[in-house]
Coordinates of C-alpha atoms in Angstrom, one line a residue:
Chain A
X1 CA -26.4 -38.4 19.5
X2 CA -29.3 -38.1 17.2
X3 CA -32.1 -35.8 18.4
X4 CA -35.6 -36.3 17.5
X5 CA -38.0 -33.3 17.9
X6 CA -41.7 -33.9 18.2
X7 CA -43.9 -30.8 17.8
X8 CA -46.8 -31.3 20.1
X9 CA -50.3 -30.2 19.0
X10 CA -53.1 -29.2 21.2
X11 CA -56.5 -27.6 20.7
X12 CA -58.9 -26.4 23.3
X13 CA -56.5 -27.3 26.2
X14 CA -55.9 -31.0 25.2
X15 CA -53.0 -32.6 23.4
X16 CA -54.1 -34.5 20.4
X17 CA -54.0 -38.3 20.0
X18 CA -51.8 -37.9 16.9
X19 CA -49.2 -36.1 19.1
X20 CA -48.8 -39.3 21.1
X21 CA -48.7 -41.4 18.0
X22 CA -45.9 -39.3 16.7
X23 CA -44.1 -39.2 20.0
X24 CA -44.2 -43.0 20.0
X25 CA -42.8 -43.2 16.5
X26 CA -40.0 -40.9 17.6
X27 CA -39.3 -43.0 20.7
X28 CA -38.9 -46.1 18.5
X29 CA -36.4 -44.4 16.2
X30 CA -34.5 -42.9 19.1
X31 CA -34.3 -46.3 20.9
X32 CA -33.1 -47.9 17.6
X33 CA -30.3 -45.3 17.1
X34 CA -29.4 -44.4 20.6
X35 CA -31.0 -40.9 20.3
X36 CA -33.0 -38.6 22.4
X37 CA -36.6 -37.5 22.0
X38 CA -37.4 -33.9 22.7
X39 CA -41.0 -32.7 22.9
X40 CA -41.7 -29.2 21.8
X41 CA -44.8 -27.5 23.3
X42 CA -45.9 -24.1 22.2
X43 CA -48.7 -22.2 23.9
X44 CA -49.7 -20.0 26.8
X45 CA -50.0 -21.5 30.2
X46 CA -49.4 -25.0 29.0
X47 CA -46.8 -26.1 31.5
X48 CA -49.0 -28.8 32.9
X49 CA -49.4 -30.4 29.5
X50 CA -45.7 -30.9 29.2
X51 CA -45.6 -33.7 31.7
X52 CA -48.1 -35.8 29.6
X53 CA -45.5 -36.1 26.9
X54 CA -44.2 -39.2 28.8
X55 CA -42.2 -40.8 26.0
X56 CA -40.0 -37.8 25.5
X57 CA -36.7 -37.5 27.4
X58 CA -37.3 -33.8 27.8
X59 CA -39.8 -31.2 26.7
X60 CA -39.0 -27.6 25.6
X61 CA -41.9 -25.3 26.5
X62 CA -42.3 -21.9 24.8
X63 CA -44.8 -19.9 26.5
X64 CA -46.1 -16.6 25.1
X65 CA -49.4 -14.9 24.9
X66 CA -49.2 -14.8 21.1
X67 CA -49.0 -18.7 21.2
X68 CA -52.2 -19.0 23.2
X69 CA -54.1 -19.9 19.9
X70 CA -52.6 -21.5 16.9
X71 CA -51.6 -19.2 14.1
X72 CA -49.0 -20.5 11.6
X73 CA -47.0 -17.3 11.7
X74 CA -46.5 -17.2 15.5
X75 CA -45.8 -20.9 15.8
X76 CA -43.3 -20.8 12.8
X77 CA -41.6 -17.7 14.3
X78 CA -41.1 -19.6 17.6
X79 CA -40.0 -22.8 16.0
X80 CA -37.5 -21.6 13.4
X81 CA -34.8 -20.3 15.8
X82 CA -35.3 -23.4 18.0
X83 CA -34.8 -25.8 15.1
X84 CA -31.9 -23.7 13.8
X85 CA -30.1 -23.9 17.2
X86 CA -30.7 -27.6 17.8
X87 CA -30.4 -29.0 14.3
X88 CA -32.4 -32.2 15.2
X89 CA -31.7 -35.2 13.0
X90 CA -35.5 -35.4 12.5
X91 CA -38.3 -33.1 13.4
X92 CA -41.7 -34.8 13.4
X93 CA -44.9 -32.9 12.9
X94 CA -48.5 -34.2 12.4
X95 CA -50.0 -34.3 9.0
X96 CA -53.0 -32.2 10.3
X97 CA -54.5 -28.8 10.0
X98 CA -51.7 -27.6 12.4
X99 CA -48.6 -29.6 11.3
X100 CA -49.3 -29.0 7.6
X101 CA -49.1 -25.2 8.2
X102 CA -45.7 -25.6 9.9
X103 CA -43.5 -28.3 8.4
X104 CA -43.5 -27.1 4.8
X105 CA -42.9 -23.5 5.8
X106 CA -40.1 -24.4 8.1
X107 CA -38.6 -26.7 5.5
X108 CA -38.4 -24.0 3.0
X109 CA -37.1 -21.4 5.6
X110 CA -34.4 -23.8 6.8
X111 CA -33.7 -25.5 3.5
X112 CA -34.2 -28.9 5.1
X113 CA -35.8 -31.9 3.2
X114 CA -39.3 -32.8 4.2
X115 CA -41.4 -35.9 3.7
X116 CA -45.1 -35.6 4.1
X117 CA -48.0 -38.2 4.5
X118 CA -45.6 -40.5 6.4
X119 CA -47.1 -43.7 7.8
X120 CA -43.8 -45.7 8.3
X121 CA -40.4 -44.8 9.8
X122 CA -37.4 -47.0 10.3
X123 CA -33.7 -46.5 10.9
X124 CA -31.5 -48.4 8.5
X125 CA -27.7 -48.2 8.6
X126 CA -27.8 -44.8 10.1
X127 CA -30.3 -43.5 7.5
X128 CA -34.0 -42.8 8.1
X129 CA -36.2 -44.5 5.7
X130 CA -39.8 -43.2 5.5
X131 CA -42.9 -44.6 3.9
X132 CA -45.6 -42.3 2.7
X133 CA -49.1 -42.8 1.4
X134 CA -49.7 -40.6 -1.7
X135 CA -52.0 -40.3 -4.7
X136 CA -55.1 -40.7 -2.6
X137 CA -53.7 -43.7 -0.7
X138 CA -53.2 -45.7 -4.0
X139 CA -49.4 -45.5 -4.0
X140 CA -46.7 -45.9 -1.4
X141 CA -43.4 -44.1 -1.6
X142 CA -40.3 -45.0 0.3
X143 CA -37.7 -42.3 0.8
X144 CA -34.4 -42.1 2.4
X145 CA -33.6 -38.9 4.3
X146 CA -30.0 -37.8 3.7
X147 CA -27.7 -37.1 6.7
X148 CA -28.3 -33.9 8.5
X149 CA -31.6 -32.4 9.7
X150 CA -34.8 -33.5 8.0
X151 CA -38.5 -33.3 8.7
X152 CA -41.6 -35.5 8.4
X153 CA -45.3 -35.0 8.8
X154 CA -47.0 -38.1 10.2
X155 CA -50.4 -39.3 9.2
X156 CA -52.9 -39.8 12.0
X157 CA -53.5 -43.4 13.1
X158 CA -50.2 -44.6 11.6
X159 CA -48.6 -45.5 14.9
X160 CA -50.0 -46.5 18.3
X161 CA -50.7 -43.7 20.7
X162 CA -49.8 -45.9 23.7
X163 CA -46.1 -45.9 23.0
X164 CA -46.2 -42.1 23.3
X165 CA -48.0 -42.1 26.6
X166 CA -45.6 -44.5 28.3
X167 CA -42.6 -43.4 30.3
X168 CA -41.4 -41.4 33.2
X169 CA -42.2 -37.7 33.5
X170 CA -39.9 -35.9 31.1
X171 CA -37.6 -33.1 32.2
X172 CA -39.3 -29.7 31.3
X173 CA -37.3 -26.8 30.2
X174 CA -38.6 -23.4 29.4
X175 CA -37.3 -21.6 26.2
X176 CA -37.7 -17.9 25.6
X177 CA -39.3 -16.7 22.5
X178 CA -39.6 -13.2 21.0
X179 CA -42.6 -12.7 18.8
X180 CA -42.7 -9.1 17.4
X181 CA -44.3 -7.7 14.3
X182 CA -46.7 -10.5 13.7
X183 CA -49.0 -10.0 10.8
X184 CA -51.5 -12.6 11.8
X185 CA -54.0 -12.3 14.6
X186 CA -56.2 -15.1 16.0
X187 CA -59.7 -13.8 16.4
X188 CA -62.1 -16.5 17.5
X189 CA -62.6 -20.3 17.7
X190 CA -65.9 -21.7 16.5
X191 CA -67.4 -24.9 17.9
X192 CA -69.4 -26.9 15.3
X193 CA -73.0 -25.9 15.3
X194 CA -75.3 -28.5 16.8
X195 CA -77.1 -30.5 14.1
X196 CA -80.3 -32.6 14.3
X197 CA -78.2 -35.7 13.4
X198 CA -75.0 -36.5 15.4
X199 CA -73.3 -39.1 13.2
X200 CA -70.8 -39.9 16.0
X201 CA -73.7 -41.4 18.0
X202 CA -75.2 -43.4 15.2
X203 CA -75.1 -47.3 15.2
X204 CA -75.5 -47.5 11.5
X205 CA -74.0 -45.1 9.0
X206 CA -74.6 -45.1 5.2
X207 CA -71.8 -43.1 3.9
X208 CA -71.6 -41.7 0.4
X209 CA -68.7 -40.5 -1.7
X210 CA -68.1 -39.1 -5.2
X211 CA -69.7 -42.2 -6.6
X212 CA -73.1 -40.9 -5.6
X213 CA -72.7 -38.5 -8.6
X214 CA -75.6 -36.0 -7.8
X215 CA -77.4 -34.4 -5.0
X216 CA -80.7 -36.1 -6.1
X217 CA -79.2 -39.5 -5.6
X218 CA -78.8 -38.8 -1.9
X219 CA -82.4 -39.7 -1.6
X220 CA -81.6 -43.3 -2.2
X221 CA -78.9 -43.2 0.5
X222 CA -81.4 -41.7 2.8
X223 CA -84.0 -44.4 2.2
X224 CA -81.4 -47.1 2.7
X225 CA -80.3 -45.4 5.9
X226 CA -83.8 -45.2 7.2
X227 CA -84.4 -48.9 6.3
X228 CA -81.3 -49.8 8.3
X229 CA -82.2 -47.5 11.1
X230 CA -79.2 -45.3 10.5
X231 CA -78.1 -42.0 9.2
X232 CA -76.4 -40.7 6.1
X233 CA -72.8 -39.3 6.2
X234 CA -70.4 -38.5 3.6
X235 CA -66.8 -38.0 2.5
X236 CA -65.4 -34.5 2.0
X237 CA -66.3 -33.8 -1.7
X238 CA -70.0 -34.3 -1.0
X239 CA -70.0 -31.8 1.9
X240 CA -67.8 -29.3 -0.1
X241 CA -70.4 -29.5 -2.9
X242 CA -73.0 -28.4 -0.3
X243 CA -75.1 -31.5 -0.6
X244 CA -74.8 -32.4 3.1
X245 CA -74.1 -30.3 6.1
X246 CA -70.5 -30.1 7.4
X247 CA -71.3 -32.1 10.5
X248 CA -72.1 -35.2 8.3
X249 CA -68.5 -35.3 7.1
X250 CA -66.4 -38.3 8.1
X251 CA -62.6 -38.1 8.1
X252 CA -59.5 -36.1 9.0
X253 CA -61.2 -32.7 9.0
X254 CA -64.6 -34.0 9.8
X255 CA -65.9 -36.5 12.4
X256 CA -64.4 -39.8 13.7
X257 CA -67.0 -42.4 13.9
X258 CA -67.2 -46.0 15.2
X259 CA -70.6 -47.3 14.3
X260 CA -71.7 -51.0 14.4
X261 CA -72.2 -50.8 10.6
X262 CA -70.5 -48.4 8.2
X263 CA -71.8 -48.9 4.7
X264 CA -69.5 -47.0 2.3
X265 CA -71.1 -46.3 -1.1
X266 CA -68.9 -44.9 -3.8
X267 CA -66.1 -44.0 -1.4
X268 CA -62.5 -44.7 -2.7
X269 CA -61.0 -44.6 0.7
X270 CA -58.4 -41.9 0.6
X271 CA -56.3 -41.8 3.9
X272 CA -58.1 -38.6 4.9
X273 CA -61.5 -40.4 4.9
X274 CA -60.2 -43.7 6.3
X275 CA -58.8 -41.9 9.4
X276 CA -62.4 -41.1 10.4
X277 CA -64.0 -44.5 10.1
X278 CA -61.4 -47.3 10.2
X279 CA -62.4 -48.3 13.7
X280 CA -66.0 -49.0 12.7
X281 CA -67.2 -52.5 14.0
X282 CA -68.4 -53.6 10.5
X283 CA -67.4 -52.0 7.3
X284 CA -69.0 -53.0 4.0
X285 CA -67.8 -51.1 0.9
X286 CA -69.3 -50.9 -2.6
X287 CA -67.2 -49.4 -5.3
X288 CA -66.8 -49.8 -9.0
X289 CA -63.0 -49.7 -8.7
X290 CA -61.6 -53.1 -7.5
X291 CA -58.3 -51.3 -6.5
X292 CA -60.0 -48.7 -4.4
X293 CA -58.1 -48.5 -1.0
X294 CA -61.5 -48.7 0.8
X295 CA -61.3 -52.5 0.3
X296 CA -58.1 -52.6 2.4
X297 CA -60.0 -51.3 5.4
X298 CA -63.5 -52.9 4.8
X299 CA -64.5 -56.2 6.2
X300 CA -66.7 -56.9 3.2
X301 CA -66.3 -55.5 -0.3
X302 CA -68.5 -55.4 -3.4
X303 CA -67.2 -54.4 -6.8
X304 CA -70.3 -53.0 -8.4
X305 CA -72.3 -50.0 -9.3
X306 CA -73.5 -48.6 -5.9
X307 CA -77.0 -47.8 -7.3
X308 CA -77.6 -51.4 -8.3
X309 CA -76.6 -52.8 -4.9
X310 CA -78.3 -50.0 -2.9
X311 CA -81.6 -50.5 -4.7
X312 CA -81.5 -54.4 -4.4
X313 CA -80.6 -54.0 -0.7
X314 CA -83.4 -51.6 -0.1
X315 CA -85.9 -54.0 -1.8
X316 CA -84.8 -56.8 0.4
X317 CA -84.9 -54.8 3.6
X318 CA -88.4 -53.6 2.8
X319 CA -89.7 -57.0 2.2
Chain B
X1 CA -56.9 -6.2 -5.1
X2 CA -54.8 -8.6 -7.0
X3 CA -55.0 -12.3 -6.3
X4 CA -52.6 -14.8 -7.9
X5 CA -53.8 -18.3 -7.9
X6 CA -51.0 -21.0 -8.3
X7 CA -52.3 -24.2 -9.9
X8 CA -50.9 -27.5 -10.9
X9 CA -52.1 -30.7 -12.6
X10 CA -52.0 -34.0 -10.9
X11 CA -52.6 -37.6 -12.2
X12 CA -56.2 -38.4 -12.5
X13 CA -56.7 -41.0 -9.7
X14 CA -59.8 -42.4 -11.3
X15 CA -57.6 -44.0 -13.8
X16 CA -55.4 -47.0 -13.0
X17 CA -51.9 -46.0 -11.9
X18 CA -48.8 -47.8 -13.0
X19 CA -45.3 -47.6 -11.7
X20 CA -42.4 -46.8 -14.0
X21 CA -39.8 -49.4 -14.8
X22 CA -37.3 -47.9 -12.4
X23 CA -39.9 -48.3 -9.6
X24 CA -39.3 -44.7 -8.6
X25 CA -42.4 -43.0 -9.8
X26 CA -45.6 -43.3 -11.8
X27 CA -45.3 -44.3 -15.4
X28 CA -46.1 -41.0 -17.3
X29 CA -47.1 -42.8 -20.5
X30 CA -50.3 -44.1 -19.0
X31 CA -51.2 -41.1 -16.9
X32 CA -53.9 -38.6 -17.7
X33 CA -53.8 -35.3 -15.9
X34 CA -56.4 -33.2 -14.2
X35 CA -56.3 -29.9 -12.3
X36 CA -55.6 -30.5 -8.6
X37 CA -59.0 -30.3 -7.1
X38 CA -57.9 -28.1 -4.3
X39 CA -56.4 -25.6 -6.8
X40 CA -59.8 -25.6 -8.4
X41 CA -61.2 -24.5 -5.0
X42 CA -58.5 -21.9 -4.6
X43 CA -59.6 -20.5 -8.0
X44 CA -63.2 -20.6 -7.0
X45 CA -62.6 -18.6 -3.8
X46 CA -60.5 -16.1 -5.7
X47 CA -63.4 -15.6 -8.3
X48 CA -65.9 -15.2 -5.4
X49 CA -63.7 -12.5 -3.9
X50 CA -63.5 -10.8 -7.3
X51 CA -67.2 -10.8 -7.6
X52 CA -67.8 -9.5 -4.0
X53 CA -65.0 -7.0 -3.6
X54 CA -63.4 -6.5 -7.0
X55 CA -60.1 -8.1 -7.8
X56 CA -57.9 -9.0 -10.7
X57 CA -57.2 -12.8 -10.7
X58 CA -54.1 -14.1 -12.3
X59 CA -53.6 -17.9 -12.6
X60 CA -50.0 -19.2 -12.7
X61 CA -48.6 -22.7 -13.0
X62 CA -45.5 -24.7 -13.9
X63 CA -46.2 -26.6 -17.0
X64 CA -44.9 -30.1 -16.0
X65 CA -47.3 -32.0 -18.3
X66 CA -47.2 -30.1 -21.5
X67 CA -50.9 -29.8 -21.1
X68 CA -51.3 -26.9 -18.7
X69 CA -52.8 -24.7 -21.3
X70 CA -56.1 -26.5 -21.0
X71 CA -56.3 -25.8 -17.3
X72 CA -55.3 -22.2 -17.8
X73 CA -57.8 -21.5 -20.5
X74 CA -60.6 -23.1 -18.4
X75 CA -59.6 -20.7 -15.6
X76 CA -60.0 -17.8 -17.9
X77 CA -63.3 -19.1 -19.2
X78 CA -64.4 -19.2 -15.5
X79 CA -63.5 -15.5 -14.9
X80 CA -59.7 -15.3 -14.4
X81 CA -58.2 -12.2 -16.0
X82 CA -54.8 -13.4 -16.8
X83 CA -52.8 -16.7 -17.2
X84 CA -49.1 -17.3 -16.9
X85 CA -47.2 -20.5 -17.4
X86 CA -43.7 -21.3 -16.4
X87 CA -42.0 -23.4 -19.0
X88 CA -38.6 -25.0 -19.3
X89 CA -36.8 -28.3 -19.9
X90 CA -38.9 -30.3 -17.4
X91 CA -39.4 -34.1 -17.5
X92 CA -42.8 -34.1 -19.1
X93 CA -45.4 -35.9 -17.0
X94 CA -43.0 -36.6 -14.1
X95 CA -43.7 -35.5 -10.7
X96 CA -41.9 -32.2 -9.9
X97 CA -40.7 -32.1 -6.3
X98 CA -42.6 -29.5 -4.3
X99 CA -39.5 -27.5 -3.1
X100 CA -38.5 -27.0 -6.8
X101 CA -42.0 -26.1 -8.0
X102 CA -42.4 -23.7 -5.0
X103 CA -39.2 -22.0 -6.0
X104 CA -40.1 -21.6 -9.6
X105 CA -43.5 -20.2 -8.6
X106 CA -41.9 -17.8 -6.0
X107 CA -39.6 -16.4 -8.6
X108 CA -42.4 -15.7 -11.0
X109 CA -44.9 -14.3 -8.4
X110 CA -42.2 -12.1 -6.9
X111 CA -42.3 -10.0 -10.1
X112 CA -46.1 -9.7 -10.1
X113 CA -48.2 -7.1 -8.4
X114 CA -50.2 -9.0 -5.8
X115 CA -52.1 -8.8 -2.5
X116 CA -53.0 -12.4 -2.1
X117 CA -51.6 -15.7 -3.3
X118 CA -54.1 -18.6 -3.3
X119 CA -53.0 -22.2 -3.6
X120 CA -54.8 -25.5 -3.0
X121 CA -54.0 -26.7 0.5
X122 CA -52.5 -29.9 -0.8
X123 CA -52.2 -32.2 -3.9
X124 CA -52.3 -35.9 -4.4
X125 CA -48.6 -35.9 -5.3
X126 CA -47.0 -33.5 -2.9
X127 CA -45.0 -36.1 -1.2
X128 CA -42.3 -33.5 -0.1
X129 CA -44.6 -30.9 1.4
X130 CA -47.3 -28.6 0.3
X131 CA -46.8 -25.7 -2.1
X132 CA -48.6 -22.9 -0.2
X133 CA -46.4 -22.8 3.0
X134 CA -43.3 -23.2 1.0
X135 CA -44.3 -20.3 -1.2
X136 CA -45.1 -18.2 1.8
X137 CA -41.6 -18.9 3.3
X138 CA -39.9 -18.2 0.0
X139 CA -41.8 -14.9 -0.5
X140 CA -41.4 -13.9 3.2
X141 CA -45.1 -13.7 3.7
X142 CA -47.6 -14.8 6.4
X143 CA -49.5 -17.9 5.6
X144 CA -52.7 -19.7 6.8
X145 CA -53.6 -23.1 5.5
X146 CA -56.7 -25.3 5.5
X147 CA -58.8 -22.2 4.7
X148 CA -62.5 -22.6 3.9
X149 CA -63.5 -19.0 3.3
X150 CA -61.9 -15.6 2.8
X151 CA -63.4 -12.1 3.5
X152 CA -61.8 -8.8 2.6
X153 CA -61.0 -6.5 5.5
X154 CA -59.0 -3.3 5.8
X155 CA -55.5 -4.0 4.6
X156 CA -56.0 -7.6 5.6
X157 CA -58.2 -10.6 5.0
X158 CA -60.3 -12.4 7.5
X159 CA -59.9 -16.2 6.9
X160 CA -61.9 -19.0 8.1
X161 CA -59.4 -21.9 9.0
X162 CA -60.5 -25.4 9.7
X163 CA -59.1 -27.7 12.3
X164 CA -60.9 -31.0 12.9
X165 CA -64.1 -32.3 14.3
X166 CA -65.9 -29.3 12.9
X167 CA -63.8 -26.8 14.9
X168 CA -62.9 -23.7 12.9
X169 CA -61.2 -20.4 13.7
X170 CA -61.3 -16.9 12.3
X171 CA -57.8 -15.5 11.7
X172 CA -57.0 -12.0 10.5
X173 CA -54.0 -11.8 8.2
X174 CA -52.4 -8.7 6.8
X175 CA -51.9 -8.6 3.1
X176 CA -49.9 -9.6 1.2
X177 CA -50.3 -13.1 2.3
X178 CA -50.5 -16.7 1.1
X179 CA -53.5 -18.9 1.8
X180 CA -53.8 -22.7 1.4
X181 CA -57.4 -23.2 0.3
X182 CA -59.1 -26.4 1.5
X183 CA -62.4 -25.6 0.1
X184 CA -64.1 -22.5 -1.4
X185 CA -67.4 -21.3 0.1
X186 CA -69.2 -22.9 -2.8
X187 CA -68.5 -25.8 -5.2
X188 CA -66.1 -24.8 -8.0
X189 CA -68.1 -23.4 -11.0
X190 CA -68.3 -25.1 -14.3
X191 CA -66.9 -23.6 -17.5
X192 CA -69.0 -24.4 -20.5
X193 CA -67.0 -25.8 -23.4
X194 CA -68.0 -22.9 -25.7
X195 CA -66.5 -20.4 -23.2
X196 CA -63.3 -22.5 -22.9
X197 CA -63.1 -22.4 -26.7
X198 CA -63.7 -18.7 -26.8
X199 CA -60.9 -18.2 -24.2
X200 CA -58.6 -20.4 -26.4
X201 CA -59.2 -18.1 -29.3
X202 CA -59.1 -14.7 -27.5
X203 CA -56.9 -15.0 -24.6
X204 CA -53.1 -15.3 -24.6
X205 CA -51.1 -17.2 -22.0
X206 CA -48.0 -15.4 -20.9
X207 CA -44.9 -17.6 -20.8
X208 CA -42.0 -17.4 -18.5
X209 CA -39.1 -19.5 -19.6
X210 CA -36.6 -20.9 -17.0
X211 CA -33.2 -22.2 -18.0
X212 CA -32.1 -24.1 -14.9
X213 CA -34.0 -25.7 -12.2
X214 CA -33.4 -24.1 -8.8
X215 CA -31.5 -26.0 -6.2
X216 CA -33.6 -27.4 -3.4
X217 CA -33.2 -30.0 -0.6
X218 CA -34.0 -33.4 -1.8
X219 CA -35.2 -36.5 -0.1
X220 CA -35.0 -38.9 -3.0
X221 CA -37.6 -41.4 -3.6
X222 CA -36.0 -44.8 -3.5
X223 CA -39.0 -46.8 -4.3
X224 CA -42.6 -46.2 -5.2
X225 CA -45.0 -49.1 -5.3
X226 CA -48.7 -49.9 -5.3
X227 CA -49.5 -51.5 -2.1
X228 CA -50.7 -55.0 -2.3
X229 CA -54.3 -55.3 -1.2
X230 CA -54.1 -56.4 2.4
X231 CA -57.0 -58.7 1.5
X232 CA -58.8 -57.6 4.5
X233 CA -62.1 -57.3 2.7
X234 CA -63.9 -60.5 1.9
X235 CA -65.3 -59.8 -1.6
X236 CA -68.9 -60.6 -2.1
X237 CA -69.5 -61.9 -5.6
X238 CA -72.5 -62.3 -7.8
X239 CA -75.1 -60.0 -9.3
X240 CA -76.7 -57.2 -7.2
X241 CA -79.5 -59.5 -6.0
X242 CA -77.1 -62.1 -4.7
X243 CA -74.8 -59.5 -3.1
X244 CA -77.8 -57.8 -1.4
X245 CA -78.9 -61.2 -0.1
X246 CA -75.4 -61.9 1.3
X247 CA -75.3 -58.4 2.9
X248 CA -78.6 -58.9 4.6
X249 CA -77.3 -62.3 5.9
X250 CA -74.3 -60.7 7.4
X251 CA -76.4 -58.0 9.0
X252 CA -78.8 -60.6 10.4
X253 CA -75.9 -62.6 11.9
X254 CA -74.8 -59.5 13.8
X255 CA -78.3 -58.5 14.8
X256 CA -78.2 -55.3 12.8
X257 CA -81.5 -56.0 11.0

């Protein structure tokens, strides 16, 4: 029987949405191949969380003080013997700040194949066929995992979370772990600093990406946002450049937003960004590249220079 | 303190991408390459540490494009002390699977004197996993990824790791260690062309030649394709005036203006 391991992720006492999405994807594979889904939960005092992994047949819980907070070293040290012992057909991680620290490390340690950025999974004649989104979302790659154990990291939002939340309470088993000689120590978790603007509460967001070109040009975005009664947000590169505060960042490592209007200016729409804004009620995107993936998620698209459109729009709104 | 920064080049995503005839990868003939942007951040963070705490910065990469020199000389122009390129009979311009690249890098870095290895947290083409954690596993070192700042401590570094929603953590890691850098504390510096030219004249790039590719687990790509536009977006045509007019109409219909 094929076994599918799902490595559960949690932060600040709550399992992540992506964990359930991944669990649901594993459930579908197991149902198609007559396999078993095993949730793996690492932490300290997390027994109660195990029962929430409803789509799993059973959950292995590794409880240890060194696992209370996430560090890649402790998590990997706990997971490696577990995977070695069980040799699951497929181990599913999330393609997140946690899963990315685990999967590639364990793949190299165990000498197992790994497919990252996975947004599609299916069983085909006993093989597992994966689809991944690479090159900034511009290209899809289909891979076939050879027989024997393999791993994937699953993109957030690729599968419905509901499928992972459905099912009877799983059987919970405790596994012992020994974690000695760790060279990594968790020190402190930092909550984001409160900012004057909370983009998650805004009805209208004017979001800028690389296309804005310079910090000075943010003024135009700011004027447009004001005319629309909204706020300015950005994709990662703009925040990394220091042009806007971290709390204005939309995407995987930033904020998830669902405004009434998301006006994307000069944003190509890499999966990391789309993850944070795809549920907006109305998305209008302006980009010079007609093939930009942002047009796959937008409701309305304009292939044009963002400055031309923004200025024309501003004039009209101010009339 | 010695910091090794592992870099690679990736296709420039600004350019239009084409799939090769076999449908298994990008067509290398039409690609242009740029330094992986996250590796640029890894280099920047290393240079910041060098300025603050004193360090020797060595940049190393596998030359899969035949054009890595440019990136290495630029790194030297920015302040790196030494550059090493790994050369061999590689398929020029083809994507090198991460498990193979990580093994080549690990073999080279193992021979170096280092306290820290910095690598960009990810790259646009690392379909089969990210370099940094694989490198750590192969070198037997602790690793932290998605790092947005590094501070020197006693026999260790304090790293600032990012989760999501603005949540971050401080983690203390004993050196030697491998760090996957998401973003340096400041935007990567710019190297003036004159400095790059000077580096090309004065600096030498050390070469490590490999004969055979290492064995690594492989999940072969059966098919690579450019997804057809789902056609979700209704495209607004016309000049900017016309487009602006249409947008305002849409917003009015929805009571947004």
